[in-house]
């Protein structure tokens, strides 16, 4: 019996080592490993992954995560070379001493404040429960901006953190009264008939920042040429990402219905993805004013625009 068990354990160990061997052979030195979440906010990086190999032979290995915390963990421990990530999370990591740079925006605009059908204005949100994906997010900032239009603050609502996928059903069941989160989960709430758009992000915050393409200092320092070609190609992929192409890429990676994507993709664009000092400084001011963080990294330390 003992012998049989040790034979099984040995074969399991061999299988595990064969699997890990296979993995390391699969990613060669030319590969750029990029972490993402399956949301429309990551479409520029998903589009680029397809184009880059055709154009330059450089391969992008896309690593999908189910939550921001798992993705951040991989990014902060150099298990990936970069990520499309909520910029506030990357700013927080930078403040904590993690070596990374924001090299481009993930997208422009593309967020909405979704509320239940019985809410008619921002003032009606007083005393209600509102979901955001993470305290460190532009969704939190947009909620603060929305409340400010009615003279309210974050203290006037009950804020809850929920996984994006749970928000549309939580709104439909009345567990929450509104939410703001990466797309297409806002569009999903609209498509379900659970709620409506109270504000789009550009009505509250012109040229808002949300997700950023972030690369690790390790990758930039060890492979500067790869980093340069990756970022250049990423920005041109964004410029080429019109509604039709965005939908094709989204259908391939996001497994969402046509209706949800058609609603969601109206709200977002991917052209001109440079992070300017002006827009970054506005973000940094909001992060401090709304209490997401007491301090923020300086533009010069955090943003790399000179590829
Ligand atoms: Zn975003």
Short mmCIF file of N, CA and C in Angstrom, two decimals, residues 44-224:
data_model
loop_
_atom_site.label_atom_id
_atom_site.label_comp_id
_atom_site.label_asym_id
_atom_site.label_seq_id
_atom_site.Cartn_x
_atom_site.Cartn_y
_atom_site.Cartn_z
N UNK A 44 -7.05 47.78 -25.59
CA UNK A 44 -5.88 48.23 -26.37
C UNK A 44 -4.73 47.24 -26.24
N UNK A 45 -4.54 46.71 -25.06
CA UNK A 45 -3.45 45.76 -24.86
C UNK A 45 -3.78 44.40 -25.51
N UNK A 46 -5.04 44.06 -25.53
CA UNK A 46 -5.46 42.80 -26.16
C UNK A 46 -5.30 42.89 -27.68
N UNK A 47 -5.67 44.06 -28.22
CA UNK A 47 -5.50 44.30 -29.66
C UNK A 47 -4.02 44.29 -30.02
N UNK A 48 -3.21 44.93 -29.17
CA UNK A 48 -1.79 45.02 -29.49
C UNK A 48 -1.13 43.64 -29.52
N UNK A 49 -1.55 42.78 -28.59
CA UNK A 49 -0.95 41.46 -28.51
C UNK A 49 -1.03 40.77 -29.87
N UNK A 50 -2.12 40.97 -30.58
CA UNK A 50 -2.30 40.33 -31.89
C UNK A 50 -1.40 40.99 -32.94
N UNK A 51 -1.34 42.33 -32.89
CA UNK A 51 -0.65 43.08 -33.94
C UNK A 51 0.87 43.03 -33.81
N UNK A 52 1.34 43.07 -32.57
CA UNK A 52 2.79 43.21 -32.34
C UNK A 52 3.59 42.07 -32.95
N UNK A 53 3.09 40.86 -32.77
CA UNK A 53 3.83 39.71 -33.28
C UNK A 53 3.90 39.76 -34.81
N UNK A 54 2.79 40.16 -35.44
CA UNK A 54 2.76 40.26 -36.90
C UNK A 54 3.77 41.30 -37.37
N UNK A 55 3.85 42.43 -36.65
CA UNK A 55 4.68 43.55 -37.10
C UNK A 55 6.16 43.36 -36.79
N UNK A 56 6.48 42.94 -35.55
CA UNK A 56 7.89 42.96 -35.15
C UNK A 56 8.42 41.60 -34.69
N UNK A 57 7.56 40.61 -34.60
CA UNK A 57 8.00 39.30 -34.13
C UNK A 57 8.06 39.21 -32.61
N UNK A 58 7.85 40.37 -31.94
CA UNK A 58 7.83 40.36 -30.48
C UNK A 58 6.52 39.74 -30.01
N UNK A 59 6.62 38.80 -29.07
CA UNK A 59 5.40 38.12 -28.62
C UNK A 59 4.87 38.73 -27.33
N UNK A 60 3.56 38.83 -27.22
CA UNK A 60 2.95 39.26 -25.97
C UNK A 60 2.23 38.06 -25.37
N UNK A 61 2.61 37.71 -24.16
CA UNK A 61 1.89 36.64 -23.46
C UNK A 61 0.90 37.32 -22.51
N UNK A 62 -0.37 37.16 -22.82
CA UNK A 62 -1.41 37.79 -22.00
C UNK A 62 -1.73 36.88 -20.82
N UNK A 63 -1.69 37.43 -19.63
CA UNK A 63 -1.99 36.64 -18.44
C UNK A 63 -3.26 37.21 -17.80
N UNK A 64 -4.33 36.42 -17.85
CA UNK A 64 -5.63 36.90 -17.38
C UNK A 64 -5.79 36.68 -15.87
N UNK A 65 -6.31 37.70 -15.18
CA UNK A 65 -6.58 37.58 -13.74
C UNK A 65 -8.06 37.83 -13.48
N UNK A 66 -8.51 37.35 -12.31
CA UNK A 66 -9.93 37.48 -11.96
C UNK A 66 -10.22 38.66 -11.07
N UNK A 67 -9.17 39.27 -10.50
CA UNK A 67 -9.41 40.42 -9.61
C UNK A 67 -8.20 41.35 -9.65
N UNK A 68 -8.44 42.60 -9.27
CA UNK A 68 -7.34 43.57 -9.25
C UNK A 68 -6.27 43.16 -8.24
N UNK A 69 -6.67 42.59 -7.10
CA UNK A 69 -5.66 42.26 -6.09
C UNK A 69 -4.73 41.15 -6.57
N UNK A 70 -5.27 40.16 -7.28
CA UNK A 70 -4.40 39.10 -7.82
C UNK A 70 -3.46 39.66 -8.89
N UNK A 71 -4.02 40.53 -9.74
CA UNK A 71 -3.22 41.12 -10.82
C UNK A 71 -2.09 41.97 -10.23
N UNK A 72 -2.43 42.74 -9.21
CA UNK A 72 -1.46 43.64 -8.59
C UNK A 72 -0.33 42.85 -7.93
N UNK A 73 -0.71 41.74 -7.33
CA UNK A 73 0.26 40.88 -6.68
C UNK A 73 1.29 40.38 -7.70
N UNK A 74 0.82 39.98 -8.88
CA UNK A 74 1.73 39.50 -9.94
C UNK A 74 2.62 40.63 -10.44
N UNK A 75 2.03 41.81 -10.59
CA UNK A 75 2.78 42.97 -11.09
C UNK A 75 3.84 43.40 -10.08
N UNK A 76 3.45 43.48 -8.82
CA UNK A 76 4.35 43.98 -7.78
C UNK A 76 5.49 43.01 -7.47
N UNK A 77 5.32 41.74 -7.84
CA UNK A 77 6.37 40.76 -7.55
C UNK A 77 7.12 40.37 -8.83
N UNK A 78 6.98 41.18 -9.88
CA UNK A 78 7.71 40.96 -11.14
C UNK A 78 7.41 39.63 -11.81
N UNK A 79 6.24 39.06 -11.53
CA UNK A 79 5.87 37.81 -12.23
C UNK A 79 5.39 38.12 -13.64
N UNK A 80 5.07 39.37 -13.90
CA UNK A 80 4.74 39.83 -15.25
C UNK A 80 5.59 41.07 -15.53
N UNK A 81 5.69 41.43 -16.81
CA UNK A 81 6.49 42.60 -17.18
C UNK A 81 5.67 43.89 -17.11
N UNK A 82 4.37 43.73 -17.14
CA UNK A 82 3.50 44.91 -17.11
C UNK A 82 2.06 44.51 -16.99
N UNK A 83 1.18 45.52 -16.95
CA UNK A 83 -0.25 45.24 -16.79
C UNK A 83 -1.07 46.43 -17.23
N UNK A 84 -2.30 46.14 -17.59
CA UNK A 84 -3.30 47.19 -17.74
C UNK A 84 -4.05 47.20 -16.42
N UNK A 85 -3.92 48.29 -15.67
CA UNK A 85 -4.36 48.27 -14.26
C UNK A 85 -4.94 49.63 -13.87
N UNK A 86 -5.81 49.63 -12.88
CA UNK A 86 -6.34 50.90 -12.33
C UNK A 86 -5.15 51.76 -11.91
N UNK A 87 -5.10 52.98 -12.42
CA UNK A 87 -3.89 53.79 -12.22
C UNK A 87 -3.67 54.13 -10.74
N UNK A 88 -4.76 54.26 -9.98
CA UNK A 88 -4.60 54.58 -8.55
C UNK A 88 -3.91 53.43 -7.80
N UNK A 89 -4.18 52.19 -8.22
CA UNK A 89 -3.51 51.04 -7.58
C UNK A 89 -2.02 51.08 -7.88
N UNK A 90 -1.68 51.43 -9.12
CA UNK A 90 -0.26 51.52 -9.51
C UNK A 90 0.42 52.67 -8.76
N UNK A 91 -0.31 53.78 -8.58
CA UNK A 91 0.26 54.92 -7.84
C UNK A 91 0.56 54.51 -6.40
N UNK A 92 -0.36 53.77 -5.81
CA UNK A 92 -0.20 53.31 -4.43
C UNK A 92 1.03 52.38 -4.32
N UNK A 93 1.17 51.47 -5.30
CA UNK A 93 2.33 50.57 -5.29
C UNK A 93 3.62 51.37 -5.41
N UNK A 94 3.61 52.35 -6.30
CA UNK A 94 4.79 53.19 -6.48
C UNK A 94 5.15 53.89 -5.17
N UNK A 95 4.12 54.41 -4.48
CA UNK A 95 4.34 55.08 -3.19
C UNK A 95 4.94 54.12 -2.15
N UNK A 96 4.59 52.83 -2.31
CA UNK A 96 5.09 51.83 -1.36
C UNK A 96 6.46 51.30 -1.75
N UNK A 97 7.05 51.88 -2.81
CA UNK A 97 8.42 51.52 -3.16
C UNK A 97 8.56 50.48 -4.26
N UNK A 98 7.46 50.08 -4.89
CA UNK A 98 7.52 49.11 -5.99
C UNK A 98 8.03 49.83 -7.24
N UNK A 99 8.94 49.19 -7.97
CA UNK A 99 9.53 49.81 -9.15
C UNK A 99 8.65 49.62 -10.38
N UNK A 100 7.87 50.63 -10.70
CA UNK A 100 7.06 50.56 -11.93
C UNK A 100 6.80 51.95 -12.49
N UNK A 101 6.45 51.97 -13.79
CA UNK A 101 6.15 53.24 -14.46
C UNK A 101 4.85 53.11 -15.24
N UNK A 102 4.07 54.19 -15.23
CA UNK A 102 2.89 54.26 -16.10
C UNK A 102 3.36 54.82 -17.43
N UNK A 103 3.12 54.08 -18.51
CA UNK A 103 3.67 54.49 -19.81
C UNK A 103 2.59 54.93 -20.79
N UNK A 104 1.34 54.68 -20.47
CA UNK A 104 0.23 55.11 -21.34
C UNK A 104 -1.08 54.94 -20.59
N UNK A 105 -2.12 55.53 -21.14
CA UNK A 105 -3.47 55.29 -20.60
C UNK A 105 -3.98 53.95 -21.12
N UNK A 106 -4.92 53.37 -20.37
CA UNK A 106 -5.59 52.17 -20.88
C UNK A 106 -6.67 52.52 -21.89
N UNK A 107 -7.31 53.67 -21.64
CA UNK A 107 -8.45 54.09 -22.48
C UNK A 107 -8.77 55.53 -22.11
N UNK A 108 -9.67 56.12 -22.85
CA UNK A 108 -10.17 57.46 -22.51
C UNK A 108 -11.66 57.36 -22.21
N UNK A 109 -12.14 58.16 -21.25
CA UNK A 109 -13.54 58.12 -20.79
C UNK A 109 -13.93 56.66 -20.47
N UNK A 110 -15.19 56.27 -20.76
CA UNK A 110 -15.54 54.85 -20.64
C UNK A 110 -16.02 54.38 -19.29
N UNK A 111 -16.42 55.31 -18.40
CA UNK A 111 -17.05 54.90 -17.14
C UNK A 111 -18.41 55.59 -17.01
N UNK A 112 -19.31 54.96 -16.31
CA UNK A 112 -20.62 55.55 -16.06
C UNK A 112 -21.03 55.31 -14.60
N UNK A 113 -21.87 56.22 -14.10
CA UNK A 113 -22.51 56.01 -12.80
C UNK A 113 -23.87 55.38 -13.10
N UNK A 114 -24.04 54.14 -12.66
CA UNK A 114 -25.30 53.42 -12.88
C UNK A 114 -26.13 53.47 -11.60
N UNK A 115 -27.40 53.80 -11.73
CA UNK A 115 -28.28 53.82 -10.54
C UNK A 115 -29.57 53.07 -10.84
N UNK A 116 -30.26 52.67 -9.79
CA UNK A 116 -31.54 51.98 -9.96
C UNK A 116 -32.55 52.95 -10.59
N UNK A 117 -33.58 52.39 -11.18
CA UNK A 117 -34.51 53.21 -11.97
C UNK A 117 -35.30 54.23 -11.14
N UNK A 118 -35.37 54.02 -9.81
CA UNK A 118 -36.12 54.98 -8.99
C UNK A 118 -35.27 56.17 -8.52
N UNK A 119 -34.00 56.19 -8.90
CA UNK A 119 -33.15 57.34 -8.53
C UNK A 119 -33.11 58.32 -9.70
N UNK A 120 -33.51 59.58 -9.43
CA UNK A 120 -33.62 60.55 -10.52
C UNK A 120 -32.49 61.54 -10.59
N UNK A 121 -31.75 61.70 -9.48
CA UNK A 121 -30.67 62.70 -9.47
C UNK A 121 -29.64 62.29 -8.42
N UNK A 122 -28.50 62.98 -8.44
CA UNK A 122 -27.45 62.69 -7.46
C UNK A 122 -27.96 62.88 -6.03
N UNK A 123 -28.85 63.86 -5.84
CA UNK A 123 -29.38 64.13 -4.49
C UNK A 123 -30.12 62.91 -3.92
N UNK A 124 -30.74 62.13 -4.82
CA UNK A 124 -31.47 60.92 -4.38
C UNK A 124 -30.54 59.83 -3.83
N UNK A 125 -29.23 60.00 -4.04
CA UNK A 125 -28.29 58.97 -3.55
C UNK A 125 -28.07 59.06 -2.04
N UNK A 126 -28.52 60.15 -1.42
CA UNK A 126 -28.31 60.32 0.03
C UNK A 126 -28.88 59.13 0.81
N UNK A 127 -28.04 58.53 1.63
CA UNK A 127 -28.45 57.40 2.46
C UNK A 127 -28.51 56.07 1.73
N UNK A 128 -28.17 56.08 0.45
CA UNK A 128 -28.25 54.84 -0.34
C UNK A 128 -26.91 54.07 -0.32
N UNK A 129 -26.98 52.84 -0.82
CA UNK A 129 -25.78 52.00 -0.86
C UNK A 129 -25.22 51.98 -2.28
N UNK A 130 -23.93 52.27 -2.39
CA UNK A 130 -23.31 52.41 -3.70
C UNK A 130 -22.05 51.55 -3.74
N UNK A 131 -21.90 50.78 -4.82
CA UNK A 131 -20.76 49.86 -4.93
C UNK A 131 -19.66 50.40 -5.85
N UNK A 132 -18.43 50.20 -5.42
CA UNK A 132 -17.25 50.48 -6.24
C UNK A 132 -16.36 49.24 -6.19
N UNK A 133 -15.45 49.06 -7.14
CA UNK A 133 -14.64 47.84 -7.14
C UNK A 133 -13.51 47.89 -6.12
N UNK A 134 -13.02 49.10 -5.83
CA UNK A 134 -11.85 49.24 -4.97
C UNK A 134 -11.78 50.69 -4.52
N UNK A 135 -11.32 50.89 -3.31
CA UNK A 135 -11.19 52.27 -2.82
C UNK A 135 -10.22 53.05 -3.71
N UNK A 136 -9.15 52.38 -4.14
CA UNK A 136 -8.16 53.02 -5.01
C UNK A 136 -8.61 52.89 -6.47
N UNK A 137 -9.56 53.70 -6.87
CA UNK A 137 -10.04 53.61 -8.25
C UNK A 137 -10.65 54.93 -8.68
N UNK A 138 -10.68 55.15 -9.98
CA UNK A 138 -11.36 56.34 -10.50
C UNK A 138 -12.86 56.20 -10.31
N UNK A 139 -13.34 54.99 -10.09
CA UNK A 139 -14.76 54.80 -9.82
C UNK A 139 -15.14 55.44 -8.49
N UNK A 140 -14.25 55.34 -7.53
CA UNK A 140 -14.45 56.02 -6.25
C UNK A 140 -14.42 57.54 -6.45
N UNK A 141 -13.48 58.02 -7.25
CA UNK A 141 -13.39 59.46 -7.53
C UNK A 141 -14.66 59.94 -8.24
N UNK A 142 -15.13 59.17 -9.22
CA UNK A 142 -16.33 59.58 -9.97
C UNK A 142 -17.56 59.60 -9.06
N UNK A 143 -17.64 58.67 -8.11
CA UNK A 143 -18.74 58.70 -7.14
C UNK A 143 -18.67 60.00 -6.33
N UNK A 144 -17.47 60.34 -5.84
CA UNK A 144 -17.29 61.60 -5.10
C UNK A 144 -17.69 62.81 -5.95
N UNK A 145 -17.28 62.79 -7.23
CA UNK A 145 -17.62 63.90 -8.15
C UNK A 145 -19.14 63.98 -8.34
N UNK A 146 -19.79 62.82 -8.49
CA UNK A 146 -21.24 62.80 -8.71
C UNK A 146 -21.97 63.36 -7.49
N UNK A 147 -21.54 62.93 -6.30
CA UNK A 147 -22.17 63.42 -5.06
C UNK A 147 -21.98 64.93 -4.91
N UNK A 148 -20.80 65.41 -5.30
CA UNK A 148 -20.48 66.85 -5.18
C UNK A 148 -21.44 67.70 -6.02
N UNK A 149 -21.97 67.16 -7.12
CA UNK A 149 -22.90 67.95 -7.94
C UNK A 149 -24.18 68.27 -7.17
N UNK A 150 -24.48 67.48 -6.11
CA UNK A 150 -25.67 67.74 -5.30
C UNK A 150 -25.29 68.25 -3.91
N UNK A 151 -24.04 68.67 -3.75
CA UNK A 151 -23.58 69.16 -2.45
C UNK A 151 -23.42 68.06 -1.41
N UNK A 152 -23.32 66.81 -1.86
CA UNK A 152 -23.15 65.69 -0.93
C UNK A 152 -21.69 65.25 -0.91
N UNK A 153 -21.33 64.46 0.11
CA UNK A 153 -19.99 63.87 0.16
C UNK A 153 -20.14 62.36 0.34
N UNK A 154 -19.00 61.70 0.35
CA UNK A 154 -18.97 60.24 0.48
C UNK A 154 -19.60 59.79 1.81
N UNK A 155 -19.61 60.69 2.80
CA UNK A 155 -20.20 60.35 4.11
C UNK A 155 -21.73 60.27 4.05
N UNK A 156 -22.31 60.75 2.95
CA UNK A 156 -23.77 60.71 2.81
C UNK A 156 -24.28 59.41 2.21
N UNK A 157 -23.36 58.52 1.78
CA UNK A 157 -23.79 57.23 1.21
C UNK A 157 -23.06 56.08 1.91
N UNK A 158 -23.61 54.88 1.77
CA UNK A 158 -22.92 53.69 2.27
C UNK A 158 -22.15 53.11 1.10
N UNK A 159 -20.83 53.13 1.20
CA UNK A 159 -20.01 52.62 0.10
C UNK A 159 -19.63 51.18 0.39
N UNK A 160 -19.80 50.33 -0.61
CA UNK A 160 -19.41 48.93 -0.45
C UNK A 160 -18.51 48.52 -1.60
N UNK A 161 -17.52 47.69 -1.31
CA UNK A 161 -16.65 47.18 -2.39
C UNK A 161 -17.19 45.83 -2.83
N UNK A 162 -17.45 45.70 -4.13
CA UNK A 162 -17.97 44.44 -4.69
C UNK A 162 -17.13 44.05 -5.90
N UNK A 163 -17.12 42.76 -6.22
CA UNK A 163 -16.47 42.32 -7.47
C UNK A 163 -17.32 42.83 -8.63
N UNK A 164 -16.67 43.33 -9.70
CA UNK A 164 -17.41 43.89 -10.84
C UNK A 164 -18.52 42.98 -11.36
N UNK A 165 -18.25 41.70 -11.44
CA UNK A 165 -19.23 40.77 -12.00
C UNK A 165 -20.50 40.67 -11.15
N UNK A 166 -20.39 41.01 -9.86
CA UNK A 166 -21.54 40.89 -8.96
C UNK A 166 -22.44 42.12 -8.99
N UNK A 167 -21.93 43.24 -9.54
CA UNK A 167 -22.66 44.51 -9.39
C UNK A 167 -24.00 44.55 -10.12
N UNK A 168 -24.07 44.11 -11.41
CA UNK A 168 -25.37 44.19 -12.08
C UNK A 168 -26.47 43.41 -11.35
N UNK A 169 -26.16 42.21 -10.86
CA UNK A 169 -27.19 41.42 -10.18
C UNK A 169 -27.51 42.00 -8.81
N UNK A 170 -26.49 42.59 -8.15
CA UNK A 170 -26.74 43.23 -6.84
C UNK A 170 -27.69 44.42 -7.01
N UNK A 171 -27.56 45.13 -8.13
CA UNK A 171 -28.47 46.26 -8.41
C UNK A 171 -29.87 45.73 -8.72
N UNK A 172 -29.93 44.67 -9.52
CA UNK A 172 -31.23 44.09 -9.90
C UNK A 172 -31.99 43.59 -8.68
N UNK A 173 -31.26 43.05 -7.69
CA UNK A 173 -31.93 42.48 -6.51
C UNK A 173 -32.20 43.53 -5.43
N UNK A 174 -31.73 44.75 -5.65
CA UNK A 174 -31.97 45.81 -4.66
C UNK A 174 -30.97 45.83 -3.52
N UNK A 175 -29.96 44.97 -3.60
CA UNK A 175 -28.92 44.93 -2.56
C UNK A 175 -28.12 46.24 -2.55
N UNK A 176 -27.95 46.83 -3.74
CA UNK A 176 -27.30 48.14 -3.85
C UNK A 176 -28.21 49.06 -4.69
N UNK A 177 -27.95 50.37 -4.60
CA UNK A 177 -28.78 51.34 -5.32
C UNK A 177 -28.04 51.95 -6.52
N UNK A 178 -26.75 51.66 -6.60
CA UNK A 178 -25.99 52.18 -7.73
C UNK A 178 -24.57 51.64 -7.70
N UNK A 179 -23.85 51.82 -8.80
CA UNK A 179 -22.44 51.40 -8.82
C UNK A 179 -21.68 52.10 -9.93
N UNK A 180 -20.38 52.07 -9.79
CA UNK A 180 -19.50 52.58 -10.85
C UNK A 180 -18.32 51.62 -10.91
N UNK A 181 -18.03 51.11 -12.11
CA UNK A 181 -17.02 50.05 -12.23
C UNK A 181 -16.55 49.98 -13.67
N UNK A 182 -15.43 49.28 -13.89
CA UNK A 182 -14.92 49.11 -15.25
C UNK A 182 -15.96 48.42 -16.12
N UNK A 183 -15.93 48.77 -17.37
CA UNK A 183 -16.88 48.21 -18.33
C UNK A 183 -16.48 46.81 -18.80
N UNK A 184 -17.42 45.97 -19.22
CA UNK A 184 -18.79 46.32 -19.60
C UNK A 184 -19.84 46.09 -18.52
N UNK A 185 -19.46 46.16 -17.23
CA UNK A 185 -20.43 45.79 -16.20
C UNK A 185 -21.49 46.86 -15.97
N UNK A 186 -21.17 48.13 -16.32
CA UNK A 186 -22.21 49.15 -16.29
C UNK A 186 -23.24 48.89 -17.37
N UNK A 187 -22.74 48.60 -18.56
CA UNK A 187 -23.62 48.31 -19.69
C UNK A 187 -24.49 47.09 -19.41
N UNK A 188 -23.93 46.15 -18.65
CA UNK A 188 -24.69 44.94 -18.34
C UNK A 188 -25.91 45.27 -17.47
N UNK A 189 -25.72 46.20 -16.52
CA UNK A 189 -26.85 46.63 -15.68
C UNK A 189 -27.94 47.28 -16.51
N UNK A 190 -27.52 48.08 -17.51
CA UNK A 190 -28.49 48.74 -18.40
C UNK A 190 -29.20 47.69 -19.25
N UNK A 191 -28.42 46.77 -19.81
CA UNK A 191 -28.96 45.73 -20.67
C UNK A 191 -29.97 44.85 -19.92
N UNK A 192 -29.69 44.60 -18.65
CA UNK A 192 -30.60 43.78 -17.82
C UNK A 192 -31.87 44.53 -17.45
N UNK A 193 -31.86 45.85 -17.63
CA UNK A 193 -33.00 46.67 -17.20
C UNK A 193 -32.95 46.97 -15.71
N UNK A 194 -31.83 46.64 -15.06
CA UNK A 194 -31.71 46.84 -13.61
C UNK A 194 -31.49 48.30 -13.25
N UNK A 195 -30.95 49.08 -14.19
CA UNK A 195 -30.66 50.48 -13.86
C UNK A 195 -30.40 51.31 -15.09
N UNK A 196 -29.99 52.54 -14.85
CA UNK A 196 -29.77 53.49 -15.95
C UNK A 196 -28.52 54.32 -15.67
N UNK A 197 -28.09 55.04 -16.68
CA UNK A 197 -26.91 55.89 -16.53
C UNK A 197 -27.33 57.23 -15.92
N UNK A 198 -26.74 57.56 -14.77
CA UNK A 198 -27.01 58.87 -14.16
C UNK A 198 -26.01 59.90 -14.69
N UNK A 199 -24.74 59.50 -14.80
CA UNK A 199 -23.70 60.36 -15.37
C UNK A 199 -22.74 59.50 -16.18
N UNK A 200 -22.21 60.08 -17.25
CA UNK A 200 -21.04 59.46 -17.89
C UNK A 200 -19.81 60.16 -17.33
N UNK A 201 -18.66 59.49 -17.40
CA UNK A 201 -17.47 60.04 -16.73
C UNK A 201 -17.11 61.43 -17.23
N UNK A 202 -17.28 61.68 -18.54
CA UNK A 202 -16.86 62.99 -19.06
C UNK A 202 -17.77 64.13 -18.59
N UNK A 203 -18.98 63.80 -18.14
CA UNK A 203 -19.85 64.85 -17.58
C UNK A 203 -19.34 65.30 -16.20
N UNK A 204 -18.64 64.40 -15.53
CA UNK A 204 -18.16 64.70 -14.17
C UNK A 204 -16.71 65.13 -14.14
N UNK A 205 -15.92 64.58 -15.07
CA UNK A 205 -14.45 64.76 -15.01
C UNK A 205 -13.93 64.67 -16.44
N UNK A 206 -13.64 65.83 -16.99
CA UNK A 206 -13.16 65.86 -18.38
C UNK A 206 -11.75 65.29 -18.45
N UNK A 207 -11.47 64.51 -19.46
CA UNK A 207 -10.17 63.84 -19.61
C UNK A 207 -9.78 63.04 -18.37
N UNK A 208 -10.74 62.28 -17.85
CA UNK A 208 -10.48 61.46 -16.67
C UNK A 208 -9.45 60.39 -16.99
N UNK A 209 -8.69 60.03 -15.96
CA UNK A 209 -7.78 58.88 -16.08
C UNK A 209 -8.40 57.72 -15.33
N UNK A 210 -8.19 56.51 -15.81
CA UNK A 210 -8.77 55.35 -15.11
C UNK A 210 -7.74 54.23 -15.10
N UNK A 211 -7.64 53.48 -16.20
CA UNK A 211 -6.63 52.43 -16.25
C UNK A 211 -5.38 52.97 -16.93
N UNK A 212 -4.24 52.42 -16.53
CA UNK A 212 -2.99 52.77 -17.18
C UNK A 212 -2.28 51.52 -17.64
N UNK A 213 -1.45 51.66 -18.68
CA UNK A 213 -0.53 50.59 -19.03
C UNK A 213 0.72 50.83 -18.20
N UNK A 214 1.06 49.86 -17.36
CA UNK A 214 2.16 50.01 -16.42
C UNK A 214 3.22 48.95 -16.74
N UNK A 215 4.48 49.34 -16.76
CA UNK A 215 5.57 48.38 -16.96
C UNK A 215 6.46 48.38 -15.73
N UNK A 216 7.09 47.25 -15.45
CA UNK A 216 7.98 47.20 -14.29
C UNK A 216 9.30 47.87 -14.65
N UNK A 217 9.95 48.47 -13.65
CA UNK A 217 11.28 49.06 -13.86
C UNK A 217 12.26 47.98 -14.33
N UNK A 218 12.08 46.77 -13.80
CA UNK A 218 12.97 45.65 -14.15
C UNK A 218 12.93 45.42 -15.66
N UNK A 219 11.72 45.36 -16.22
CA UNK A 219 11.56 45.13 -17.65
C UNK A 219 12.15 46.30 -18.45
N UNK A 220 11.85 47.53 -18.04
CA UNK A 220 12.33 48.72 -18.77
C UNK A 220 13.85 48.78 -18.74
N UNK A 221 14.45 48.45 -17.58
CA UNK A 221 15.91 48.54 -17.46
C UNK A 221 16.62 47.40 -18.17
N UNK A 222 16.06 46.19 -18.05
CA UNK A 222 16.75 45.03 -18.64
C UNK A 222 16.51 44.91 -20.13
N UNK A 223 15.36 45.38 -20.61
CA UNK A 223 15.03 45.22 -22.03
C UNK A 223 14.48 46.53 -22.60
N UNK A 224 15.33 47.59 -22.62
CA UNK A 224 14.83 48.91 -23.04
C UNK A 224 14.29 48.93 -24.47
#
